[in-house]
């Protein structure tokens, strides 16, 4: 089948792009578009051309899988130029998403129509690139410099109505799209309209303040810090202002090629594919059908339970929350309503939608209210006895076939499942706080979890707009098990005399949104404290958390009490002076001497344990792939996406280097927390990377 079909609807030629699943602009599509335009030009019957796409979307961009392979002509910018040069009017008919190269094709067309549900954008920056098919030069000509810069630097697509208001779309039409596009084209022909070439439009800069770019950079600082592509994008848009079109295009090409060669782009492309690979579960039979989920039960109305309920309600599910008494139920209701109202106040939903969402939510103090739920998620206090008690009760009220999920962060789900008469229906759904915002969902497959229950959890994750990563049962699953090594080393660094704000700063500069002590304050230091109280103390590890514990005992539990490692007030948080005092005392008690520590060591000490534990998790089969571990860290812990995730980062450092550094710290600090994972040693011996490991496993099925 041809990637582009030519169809003549009387006087209008329609070029149908057909390259499932997202009509990426692969070589065959590029070639097909050029041929189609040439055919239309030569066709005396065709007075104009419509470019449309079959399937679920207009072209979603260049074919990312072709990146890094020898380029094949025609190149995308040449295709766009060929379309624009067409002597007959060309109209783009847009549905789904016109992204990246797809929007660049549309901007090469002389007119654009779109259905209301369409979205248009230049998301290249999310792949560490800038638009490379003249998009940085055409978009400012169509929508102005400010809107273009915003779209290119954030990568955020805009809906069709906004695109129309900006001048990117000429008309928003109803379905059937192509009939409407052809009708629109005929009105152009009737009005004698000629091709309208975007390249000929001026870039309007009349109202641009002199410090426009500096102010823009300052506003974007948080979003773009540490990244290469956004600065290149800014330079490309500047070129659109300062240079004639043809020279601007040359400048864009140079900047694009620099991005392409930059390691951040490779890391971001890895993240893109890792995120899509994650839903593929090799041993899940292809014919397994997920169960139907319409009604969700949530046990526990605290921050977690309320966040989970909100995420479900926003996805159109009906939710019943159960709490232990009327007061707790009322508090849960208020919390969920608060989250929903926040969206209304931000203008994300209208009043009708707000009340519709509220109507989908009920609270109760009676477990019997969960009898009709298809999925029940437990989010109560993190304690085995408490959880078992909840599951025993759920087992008595839940209907046959209902899925029972626990939101435990650490506990053994096999043990929780064992108290029910239906362990095949039990699994872990580990949300990250705040659960209605954080995108990660660890789906923990217990020993007896049925295949269709796992498939349902994957579909449910997608439905509530989370990235679901499948893990097996172990203490802390993927994310929190790795986290413990990271915060443990931060604790030891503290005792070695490194101020906590310096550790936080080094981790922030590495690219995390915050450092380990800021994270502790945000989550609440009492959470870790209570968990440690429930466990047998580990004498070798305990000193690393003594300062945390003493802060909690002094009432400094983090942000919620106004102080923790930092003191919070009107102005920027300041380090809590109590910390230095506790550090001195605890370091003396543990016999830990002060050392000179470089920023490089801070990063190595915190990040290497992630990699080492990640390798164990992989070898034990807790995670399916190294790239799944990356996804957990990108979405659950804010690992800088442009570094690809901890396992990809390890590959980029070289696993031999990683192993060498782990051995170095083992010699310096003792083997207890610095014994290399056997898989790491094996990969280094074989000269392989984690990516090679994933590839090998995939090939083996
Ligand atoms: C660009 O255009 C550069 C130009 O400016 C200049 C060049 C010179 N290529 O996401 P899904 C695959 S850069 C190849 O699950 P959804 C994807 O891997 C590009 N493959 O679907 C998956 O494969 P599999 C700028 C692609 O409905 C399958 O399609 N464009 C591409 O949830 C389904 O994808 C972008 O950055 C691609 N461009 O979301 C847009 N896109 O089934 C990237 C997807 O084997 N794409 N695949 O796992 C997206 O954002 C989403 O895919 C989209 C659909 C919103 C379109």
XYZ file of C-alpha atoms and ligand atoms in Angstrom:
757
model
C 0.000 0.000 0.000
C 1.230 3.482 -0.886
C 2.092 5.793 2.008
C 0.324 8.634 0.155
C -2.739 8.053 -2.072
C -3.887 10.451 -4.758
C -7.622 10.947 -5.133
C -9.327 13.493 -7.346
C -12.644 14.825 -5.997
C -13.695 16.664 -9.175
C -11.619 19.846 -9.150
C -9.746 19.153 -5.896
C -6.926 16.624 -5.536
C -6.764 14.977 -2.111
C -3.426 13.568 -0.962
C -4.165 10.945 1.673
C -1.250 10.175 3.970
C -1.522 6.640 5.284
C 1.283 5.521 7.570
C -0.095 3.999 10.776
C -0.116 4.435 13.672
C 0.624 8.185 13.761
C 1.449 9.020 10.113
C 5.060 9.821 10.979
C 6.899 11.426 8.060
C 8.993 8.428 7.118
C 10.889 8.331 3.824
C 7.944 6.785 1.962
C 5.593 9.552 3.162
C 8.009 12.320 2.210
C 8.485 10.817 -1.216
C 4.730 10.272 -1.591
C 3.936 13.888 -0.722
C 6.364 15.262 -3.289
C 5.003 12.908 -5.962
C 1.429 13.810 -4.995
C 2.070 17.539 -5.333
C 3.750 16.979 -8.688
C 0.853 14.853 -9.886
C -1.670 17.482 -8.787
C 0.243 20.202 -10.560
C 0.305 18.151 -13.743
C -3.368 17.156 -13.441
C -5.480 19.583 -15.490
C -8.624 18.542 -13.567
C -7.141 19.508 -10.185
C -7.458 23.195 -9.419
C -6.310 22.879 -5.807
C -4.954 20.299 -3.346
C -5.997 19.074 0.102
C -3.471 17.206 2.267
C -5.207 14.936 4.755
C -4.313 11.862 6.770
C -6.028 8.513 7.318
C -6.375 6.927 10.721
C -6.331 8.576 14.086
C -4.204 11.619 13.390
C -2.664 14.092 10.987
C 1.121 13.647 10.736
C 2.610 13.517 14.243
C 6.093 14.515 13.153
C 9.275 13.299 11.573
C 9.845 9.574 11.976
C 11.903 9.492 15.159
C 12.994 5.929 14.414
C 14.839 7.213 11.323
C 16.993 9.584 13.425
C 20.594 8.466 13.509
C 20.231 6.491 10.273
C 21.738 7.707 6.976
C 19.390 10.459 5.747
C 17.396 9.732 2.589
C 16.107 12.310 0.128
C 13.755 14.062 -0.113
C 14.518 15.700 3.225
C 11.641 17.128 5.212
C 12.464 20.836 4.654
C 12.553 20.173 0.894
C 9.125 18.529 1.068
C 7.715 21.530 2.926
C 9.247 23.896 0.357
C 7.885 21.806 -2.508
C 4.367 21.995 -1.069
C 4.654 25.730 -0.502
C 5.954 26.260 -4.046
C 2.942 24.478 -5.556
C 1.272 26.689 -8.131
C -2.215 25.575 -7.027
C -3.650 26.375 -3.574
C -2.856 23.673 -1.007
C -5.005 23.211 2.103
C -4.091 21.090 5.131
C -7.007 19.161 6.684
C -6.032 18.522 10.290
C -7.418 16.073 12.826
C -5.799 14.396 15.836
C -2.401 15.962 16.345
C -0.355 17.976 13.854
C 2.970 17.846 15.613
C 6.553 18.712 14.757
C 7.215 17.931 11.105
C 3.449 17.382 10.721
C 2.738 20.995 11.650
C 5.679 22.095 9.521
C 4.008 20.387 6.550
C 0.747 22.136 7.462
C 2.540 25.497 7.616
C 4.007 24.799 4.178
C 0.405 24.476 2.935
C -1.235 27.723 1.908
C -4.298 27.350 4.166
C -5.220 25.178 7.145
C -8.524 23.836 8.410
C -8.899 21.687 11.509
C -11.596 19.893 13.461
C -12.265 21.270 16.945
C -10.611 18.310 18.687
C -7.317 18.752 16.795
C -4.145 19.909 18.520
C -1.223 21.622 16.853
C 2.285 21.988 18.189
C 6.027 21.843 17.788
C 7.120 19.447 20.554
C 10.674 18.909 19.211
C 12.191 20.443 22.322
C 10.840 17.508 24.336
C 13.123 15.339 22.200
C 16.080 17.683 22.704
C 15.596 19.172 19.227
C 14.184 22.264 17.599
C 11.838 22.203 14.621
C 14.119 21.421 11.700
C 11.822 21.745 8.710
C 11.586 25.531 8.760
C 8.998 25.606 11.542
C 10.929 28.158 13.583
C 10.819 30.511 10.604
C 7.180 29.977 9.574
C 5.449 29.879 12.958
C 6.460 33.450 13.980
C 5.202 34.655 10.586
C 1.788 33.106 11.256
C 1.208 33.667 14.978
C 3.697 36.366 15.968
C 6.957 36.092 17.856
C 5.552 35.787 21.378
C 3.135 32.947 20.728
C 5.634 31.171 18.464
C 8.400 31.323 21.039
C 6.085 30.020 23.735
C 4.963 27.100 21.566
C 8.452 26.194 20.380
C 10.214 26.494 23.736
C 7.561 24.766 25.833
C 6.699 22.231 23.133
C 3.064 22.474 24.296
C 0.473 21.945 21.542
C -2.516 24.279 21.296
C -6.131 23.246 20.639
C -7.728 24.107 17.300
C -9.781 27.058 18.601
C -6.684 28.687 20.078
C -4.755 27.942 16.890
C -7.519 29.700 14.955
C -7.405 32.706 17.286
C -3.639 32.885 16.800
C -3.875 32.717 13.004
C -2.397 29.253 12.662
C -5.671 27.732 11.479
C -7.950 29.459 8.960
C -11.135 27.665 9.894
C -12.316 25.218 12.538
C -14.706 22.806 10.809
C -17.085 20.003 11.712
C -16.681 16.414 10.650
C -16.463 14.937 8.036
C -13.208 16.854 7.890
C -12.126 16.171 4.340
C -15.551 17.048 2.866
C -15.379 20.312 4.797
C -11.799 20.934 3.689
C -12.742 20.348 0.055
C -15.725 22.702 0.429
C -13.447 25.338 2.005
C -10.992 24.892 -0.877
C -13.782 25.481 -3.376
C -14.678 28.763 -1.657
C -11.043 29.789 -2.109
C -11.192 28.864 -5.779
C -14.494 30.697 -6.215
C -12.973 33.800 -4.637
C -10.002 33.516 -6.984
C -7.534 33.045 -4.108
C -3.999 32.229 -5.114
C -1.452 30.264 -3.064
C -0.631 32.241 0.107
C 2.925 31.415 1.063
C 3.865 31.714 4.715
C 7.466 32.529 3.839
C 6.287 35.784 2.223
C 4.587 37.057 5.386
C 6.464 39.591 7.526
C 7.495 38.793 11.114
C 5.729 41.456 13.163
C 7.912 42.800 15.966
C 6.157 46.160 16.589
C 5.087 45.540 20.173
C 8.084 43.506 21.261
C 9.832 45.100 24.248
C 13.624 45.446 23.971
C 14.208 42.992 26.827
C 11.624 40.514 25.509
C 13.983 37.524 25.203
C 15.603 38.107 28.616
C 12.220 38.305 30.292
C 11.078 35.194 28.461
C 14.192 33.309 29.619
C 13.637 34.409 33.206
C 9.999 33.246 33.082
C 11.020 29.901 31.590
C 14.004 29.351 33.859
C 12.496 26.542 35.919
C 11.257 24.666 32.879
C 14.353 24.905 30.685
C 17.239 24.978 33.151
C 20.080 22.642 32.277
C 18.733 21.982 28.806
C 20.411 22.606 25.486
C 17.551 22.711 22.974
C 15.461 25.588 24.414
C 18.330 28.078 23.978
C 18.759 26.871 20.403
C 15.041 27.404 19.870
C 15.302 30.956 21.158
C 18.228 31.580 18.795
C 16.213 30.186 15.875
C 13.229 32.460 16.586
C 15.611 35.417 16.870
C 16.920 34.466 13.441
C 13.360 34.640 12.099
C 13.242 38.257 13.271
C 16.722 39.272 12.206
C 17.300 37.419 8.928
C 15.484 37.079 5.602
C 13.547 33.785 5.320
C 16.157 31.857 3.306
C 18.973 32.773 5.683
C 16.824 32.137 8.749
C 16.209 28.653 7.414
C 19.960 28.067 7.104
C 20.491 29.229 10.682
C 17.680 26.924 11.855
C 19.407 24.030 10.101
C 22.714 24.697 11.896
C 20.992 24.956 15.273
C 18.935 21.811 14.569
C 22.049 19.816 13.640
C 23.779 20.930 16.853
C 20.787 19.662 18.827
C 20.774 16.394 16.920
C 24.432 15.813 17.792
C 23.945 16.722 21.469
C 23.775 13.864 24.012
C 20.639 15.363 25.576
C 18.648 14.609 22.436
C 19.664 10.951 22.525
C 18.673 10.806 26.219
C 15.304 12.432 25.561
C 14.573 10.108 22.642
C 15.426 7.208 24.918
C 12.905 8.578 27.441
C 10.244 8.878 24.710
C 10.569 5.260 23.628
C 11.062 3.969 27.200
C 7.731 5.511 28.129
C 6.022 3.638 25.304
C 7.830 0.359 25.884
C 6.714 0.238 29.485
C 3.202 -0.979 28.698
C 4.521 -4.037 26.851
C 4.560 -7.007 29.205
C 6.346 -9.916 27.529
C 4.613 -12.741 29.393
C 1.127 -11.270 29.221
C -0.781 -13.267 26.579
C -1.941 -11.041 23.715
C -5.539 -12.266 23.973
C -6.015 -11.263 27.626
C -8.963 -8.902 27.977
C -8.972 -6.284 30.742
C -11.974 -6.251 33.075
C -14.454 -3.408 32.851
C -13.822 -0.565 35.326
C -16.564 1.995 35.848
C -16.864 2.245 39.633
C -13.879 2.681 41.903
C -13.736 2.374 45.672
C -11.065 4.103 47.735
C -10.395 3.158 51.347
C -8.846 6.047 53.240
C -9.459 9.738 52.711
C -6.062 11.136 53.667
C -3.840 13.003 51.232
C -3.124 9.831 49.254
C -6.668 8.453 49.142
C -8.057 11.867 48.199
C -5.476 12.297 45.437
C -6.281 8.836 44.068
C -10.012 9.534 44.179
C -9.472 12.845 42.363
C -7.382 11.230 39.609
C -10.191 8.695 39.041
C -12.981 11.276 39.085
C -11.112 13.424 36.558
C -11.021 10.402 34.259
C -14.815 10.135 34.419
C -14.973 7.238 36.877
C -17.470 7.142 39.686
C -15.769 6.942 43.088
C -16.884 5.904 46.554
C -14.550 6.653 49.426
C -14.791 4.849 52.749
C -13.445 6.317 55.981
C -13.527 5.067 59.551
C -15.901 7.713 60.967
C -18.068 10.662 59.946
C -15.404 13.273 60.688
C -12.754 11.507 58.625
C -15.277 10.989 55.793
C -16.186 14.686 55.843
C -12.491 15.612 55.771
C -11.931 13.276 52.784
C -14.895 14.809 50.971
C -13.579 18.319 51.629
C -10.112 17.381 50.397
C -11.388 15.897 47.144
C -13.750 18.825 46.571
C -10.799 21.148 47.210
C -8.729 19.416 44.523
C -11.618 19.538 42.054
C -12.338 23.199 42.813
C -8.691 24.025 42.209
C -9.134 23.011 38.564
C -12.219 25.219 38.347
C -10.416 28.199 39.906
C -7.560 27.727 37.459
C -10.092 27.864 34.617
C -9.349 24.309 33.500
C -12.997 23.255 33.856
C -16.300 25.117 33.877
C -18.966 25.105 36.561
C -21.024 22.389 34.871
C -18.009 20.098 34.716
C -17.172 20.850 38.357
C -20.609 19.850 39.551
C -20.628 16.787 37.262
C -17.350 15.715 38.829
C -18.617 16.300 42.353
C -21.666 14.182 41.568
C -19.402 11.259 40.680
C -18.057 11.187 44.217
C -19.506 9.860 47.446
C -18.169 9.147 50.894
C -19.319 6.579 53.408
C -18.308 5.043 56.712
C -19.681 1.663 55.703
C -17.600 -0.858 53.735
C -20.854 -2.172 52.240
C -20.880 0.998 50.082
C -18.053 -0.652 48.116
C -20.083 -3.702 47.154
C -20.595 -2.550 43.553
C -17.058 -1.278 42.935
C -15.095 -2.866 40.077
C -11.793 -1.785 41.592
C -11.078 -0.941 45.219
C -7.869 0.857 46.143
C -6.743 0.798 49.732
C -4.812 3.870 50.894
C -4.684 3.559 54.677
C -1.831 3.811 57.178
C 1.331 1.971 56.116
C 1.190 -0.927 58.554
C 0.831 -4.633 57.760
C -1.784 -5.384 60.431
C -3.907 -2.400 59.465
C -3.737 -3.308 55.766
C -4.573 -6.955 56.420
C -7.585 -5.924 58.421
C -8.804 -3.732 55.532
C -8.328 -6.562 53.016
C -10.212 -9.056 55.173
C -13.138 -6.644 55.270
C -12.921 -5.915 51.549
C -12.972 -9.620 50.822
C -16.327 -9.922 52.528
C -17.998 -6.952 50.775
C -16.459 -6.795 47.291
C -18.444 -8.367 44.449
C -16.961 -11.365 42.640
C -14.450 -10.211 40.017
C -13.698 -6.915 41.775
C -10.023 -6.049 41.834
C -8.513 -5.285 45.226
C -5.470 -3.022 45.124
C -3.176 -1.765 47.826
C -1.348 1.535 47.643
C 1.398 0.294 49.940
C 4.830 1.814 49.315
C 6.890 -0.964 50.876
C 4.867 -3.858 52.289
C 4.711 -7.436 51.025
C 1.638 -7.634 48.801
C 1.669 -11.451 48.726
C 1.149 -11.365 52.461
C -1.673 -8.840 52.136
C -3.299 -10.942 49.367
C -3.056 -14.069 51.500
C -5.730 -12.873 53.936
C -8.316 -12.790 51.147
C -10.031 -15.697 49.482
C -9.121 -14.221 46.070
C -5.386 -13.537 45.844
C -5.584 -13.659 42.018
C -7.632 -10.426 42.175
C -5.100 -8.588 44.347
C -2.233 -6.361 43.237
C -0.409 -3.177 44.170
C -1.245 0.222 42.709
C 1.416 2.449 44.134
C 0.630 6.111 43.521
C 3.027 8.965 44.166
C 2.043 12.011 46.152
C 0.225 14.213 45.195
C -1.573 11.338 43.499
C -3.798 13.486 41.277
C -0.740 15.222 39.842
C 2.232 12.843 39.780
C 2.189 10.776 36.589
C 3.831 7.605 37.888
C 1.875 4.523 38.924
C 3.820 1.452 39.990
C 1.691 -1.584 39.208
C 2.880 -4.311 41.516
C 2.219 -7.807 40.276
C 1.982 -10.157 43.229
C 2.803 -13.869 42.980
C -0.813 -14.882 42.338
C -2.121 -11.823 40.439
C -4.168 -12.986 37.442
C -3.155 -11.884 33.941
C -6.426 -10.088 33.300
C -6.050 -8.211 36.587
C -2.644 -6.969 35.453
C -4.039 -6.057 32.032
C -6.854 -4.143 33.754
C -4.354 -2.231 35.877
C -2.405 -1.225 32.756
C -5.572 -0.044 31.026
C -6.675 1.750 34.214
C -3.306 3.589 34.411
C -3.788 4.832 30.863
C -7.369 5.814 31.558
C -6.401 7.994 34.533
C -3.485 9.450 32.493
C -0.702 7.819 34.478
C 2.383 6.087 33.244
C 2.003 2.557 34.631
C 5.212 0.636 35.278
C 4.959 -3.018 36.227
C 7.058 -4.213 39.186
C 7.265 -7.391 41.229
C 7.011 -7.589 45.001
C 10.004 -6.565 47.134
C 10.563 -4.019 49.902
C 9.931 -0.636 48.256
C 9.344 -2.104 44.753
C 11.370 -0.232 42.113
C 11.331 3.420 43.106
C 11.440 3.483 46.881
C 13.857 0.573 47.072
C 16.317 2.611 44.994
C 15.488 5.802 46.858
C 16.649 4.391 50.172
C 20.267 4.150 48.987
C 20.122 7.696 47.672
C 18.848 9.268 50.881
C 21.086 7.054 52.999
C 24.175 8.433 51.288
C 22.847 11.988 51.620
C 22.543 11.286 55.363
C 26.120 10.018 55.581
C 27.421 13.019 53.625
C 25.723 15.211 56.200
C 27.577 13.451 59.020
C 30.828 13.823 57.077
C 30.353 17.577 57.395
C 28.673 18.579 54.146
C 25.937 21.145 54.885
C 22.523 19.877 53.820
C 21.799 22.953 51.708
C 25.019 22.279 49.782
C 23.921 18.690 49.119
C 20.503 19.893 47.987
C 22.091 22.509 45.733
C 24.410 19.960 44.087
C 21.492 17.608 43.391
C 19.393 20.508 42.094
C 22.220 21.570 39.799
C 22.443 17.985 38.555
C 18.892 18.553 37.365
C 16.527 17.163 40.014
C 13.732 19.580 40.966
C 14.968 19.458 44.571
C 17.553 17.794 46.751
C 17.029 14.947 49.244
C 16.543 17.176 52.303
C 14.113 19.487 50.537
C 12.256 16.363 49.407
C 12.163 15.042 52.979
C 10.723 18.326 54.215
C 8.104 18.312 51.475
C 6.995 14.715 52.075
C 7.158 15.080 55.880
C 10.102 13.744 57.875
C 7.708 11.877 60.160
C 6.834 9.410 57.367
C 10.313 7.890 57.308
C 10.498 8.198 61.087
C 7.350 6.116 61.595
C 8.566 3.500 59.114
C 11.895 3.222 60.923
C 10.069 2.817 64.235
C 8.301 -0.251 62.835
C 11.487 -1.926 61.691
C 14.365 -3.612 63.428
C 17.091 -0.927 63.438
C 20.072 -1.594 61.200
C 23.083 -0.401 63.240
C 25.175 0.356 60.175
C 22.466 2.402 58.514
C 20.906 4.073 61.562
C 23.390 6.988 61.872
C 22.423 8.228 58.393
C 18.901 8.989 59.682
C 19.609 10.123 63.232
C 19.499 13.803 62.292
C 16.144 13.265 60.553
C 14.820 11.494 63.631
C 16.015 14.164 66.017
C 14.347 16.847 63.942
C 11.058 14.949 64.122
C 11.469 14.467 67.875
C 12.014 18.243 68.155
C 8.747 18.853 66.283
C 10.454 19.885 63.041
C 8.654 17.480 60.682
C 9.137 19.470 57.493
C 7.051 22.002 55.590
C 3.816 21.084 57.337
C 5.230 22.233 60.705
C 6.994 25.281 59.259
C 10.395 23.776 59.877
C 12.411 20.689 59.156
C 15.815 20.794 57.509
C 14.768 24.306 56.505
C 12.732 27.016 58.175
C 9.756 28.124 56.101
C 8.178 31.538 56.256
C 7.363 34.469 54.062
C 10.743 34.549 52.341
C 12.826 31.768 50.759
C 13.426 28.776 53.086
C 16.569 29.056 55.243
C 18.624 26.173 56.637
C 17.479 25.245 60.135
C 20.396 25.944 62.534
C 19.332 22.949 64.670
C 20.647 20.687 61.913
C 24.319 21.640 62.356
C 24.084 21.012 66.089
C 22.478 17.580 65.639
C 25.035 16.712 62.958
C 27.963 17.475 65.273
C 26.530 15.346 68.058
C 25.460 12.430 65.872
C 28.699 12.351 63.867
C 30.667 12.228 67.141
C 28.450 9.409 68.461
C 28.857 7.408 65.252
C 32.582 8.145 65.074
C 32.285 9.707 61.611
C 35.060 12.201 60.844
C 34.622 15.389 58.796
C 35.996 15.197 55.270
C 36.472 17.517 52.330
C 33.829 16.490 49.798
C 33.569 17.832 46.238
C 30.269 18.460 44.423
C 31.256 15.654 42.094
C 31.426 13.285 45.061
C 28.018 14.447 46.299
C 26.471 13.490 42.959
C 28.384 10.219 42.739
C 27.518 9.203 46.298
C 23.801 9.826 45.746
C 23.391 8.624 42.154
C 25.665 5.549 42.047
C 23.565 3.701 44.655
C 20.529 4.266 42.431
C 22.286 2.559 39.557
C 23.678 -0.272 41.667
C 20.295 -1.023 43.263
C 18.652 -0.641 39.856
C 20.950 -3.379 38.546
C 19.913 -5.695 41.399
C 16.246 -4.934 40.774
C 16.751 -5.813 37.141
C 18.600 -9.034 37.823
C 15.996 -10.152 40.363
C 13.249 -9.541 37.787
C 11.542 -6.898 39.956
C 11.620 -4.609 36.903
C 11.126 -5.954 33.391
C 13.682 -3.676 31.748
C 16.316 -1.114 32.619
C 14.294 1.444 30.676
C 11.279 0.789 32.953
C 13.462 1.806 35.897
C 14.296 5.003 34.032
C 10.590 5.720 33.567
C 9.965 5.233 37.302
C 12.660 7.764 38.124
C 11.630 10.261 35.463
C 7.984 10.312 36.497
C 8.119 9.527 40.202
C 11.232 11.287 41.450
C 12.075 14.027 38.958
C 15.311 12.512 37.650
C 16.317 14.992 34.907
C 14.678 13.719 31.740
C 17.507 15.066 29.602
C 19.802 12.614 31.359
C 17.459 9.785 30.321
C 16.958 8.200 33.781
C 19.481 6.543 36.109
C 20.129 3.439 34.006
C 20.521 5.391 30.783
C 22.741 7.840 32.656
C 24.880 4.889 33.789
C 25.217 3.766 30.175
C 26.208 7.277 29.148
C 28.909 7.373 31.833
C 30.077 3.909 30.753
C 29.338 0.932 33.012
C 33.052 0.274 33.494
C 33.393 3.771 34.942
C 30.320 3.241 37.140
C 31.752 -0.024 38.459
C 35.126 1.569 39.058
C 33.544 4.389 41.109
C 31.424 1.969 43.160
C 34.569 0.015 43.975
C 36.366 3.255 44.824
C 33.690 4.255 47.356
C 33.639 0.711 48.685
C 37.362 1.005 49.464
C 36.836 4.449 51.027
C 33.650 3.892 53.006
C 33.420 0.153 53.507
C 31.677 -2.549 51.514
C 28.321 -2.605 53.309
C 26.585 -0.144 50.985
C 29.087 -0.274 48.147
C 29.196 -3.863 46.944
C 28.739 -3.884 43.176
C 25.594 -5.596 41.906
C 26.473 -8.906 40.222
C 24.660 -7.851 37.028
C 26.776 -4.719 36.802
C 29.943 -6.780 37.042
C 28.638 -9.226 34.427
C 27.740 -6.473 31.981
C 31.114 -4.798 32.379
C 32.878 -8.130 31.858
C 30.854 -8.651 28.663
C 31.443 -5.066 27.501
C 27.677 -4.460 27.496
C 25.356 -1.658 28.594
C 21.928 -1.754 30.242
C 20.475 -0.982 26.819
C 22.235 -4.053 25.421
C 20.731 -6.046 28.286
C 17.225 -4.786 27.419
C 17.756 -5.551 23.733
C 19.031 -9.033 24.463
C 16.067 -9.772 26.735
C 13.597 -8.419 24.188
C 15.110 -10.536 21.437
C 14.874 -13.603 23.683
C 11.154 -12.817 24.191
C 10.283 16.275 14.315
O 9.209 16.300 13.783
C 11.503 16.947 13.781
C 11.197 17.909 12.662
O 10.909 19.195 13.148
C 12.387 18.089 11.763
C 12.949 16.913 11.100
C 13.988 17.274 10.082
N 8.081 8.766 14.909
O 2.546 7.769 21.713
P 1.788 6.598 21.223
C 5.092 5.649 17.682
S 10.531 15.414 15.742
C 8.098 7.432 15.011
O 1.729 5.401 22.087
P -0.661 8.069 21.423
C 5.268 5.337 19.152
O 6.601 5.024 19.435
C 8.969 14.657 16.090
N 7.241 6.730 15.811
O 0.319 6.997 20.773
C 4.332 4.154 19.312
O 4.998 3.029 18.790
P 4.784 1.561 19.412
C 8.021 15.610 16.674
C 6.366 7.434 16.520
O -1.916 7.987 20.685
C 3.182 4.501 18.367
O 3.706 5.462 17.440
N 6.820 14.914 17.036
C 6.302 8.835 16.465
O -0.673 7.933 22.906
C 1.990 5.108 19.062
O 2.436 6.236 19.823
C 6.646 14.415 18.271
O 7.460 14.575 19.139
C 7.212 9.501 15.615
N 7.214 10.843 15.476
O 0.001 9.496 21.126
C 5.362 13.675 18.502
N 5.321 9.256 17.287
O 3.335 1.267 19.190
C 5.650 12.328 19.118
C 4.793 8.152 17.833
O 5.718 0.721 18.642
N 4.464 11.547 19.292
N 5.408 7.063 17.371
O 5.154 1.684 20.849
C 3.524 11.778 20.237
O 3.568 12.743 20.966
C 2.413 10.770 20.394
O 2.845 9.579 19.790
C 1.060 11.163 19.772
C 0.091 9.961 19.833
C 0.474 12.337 20.570
C 1.215 11.562 18.350
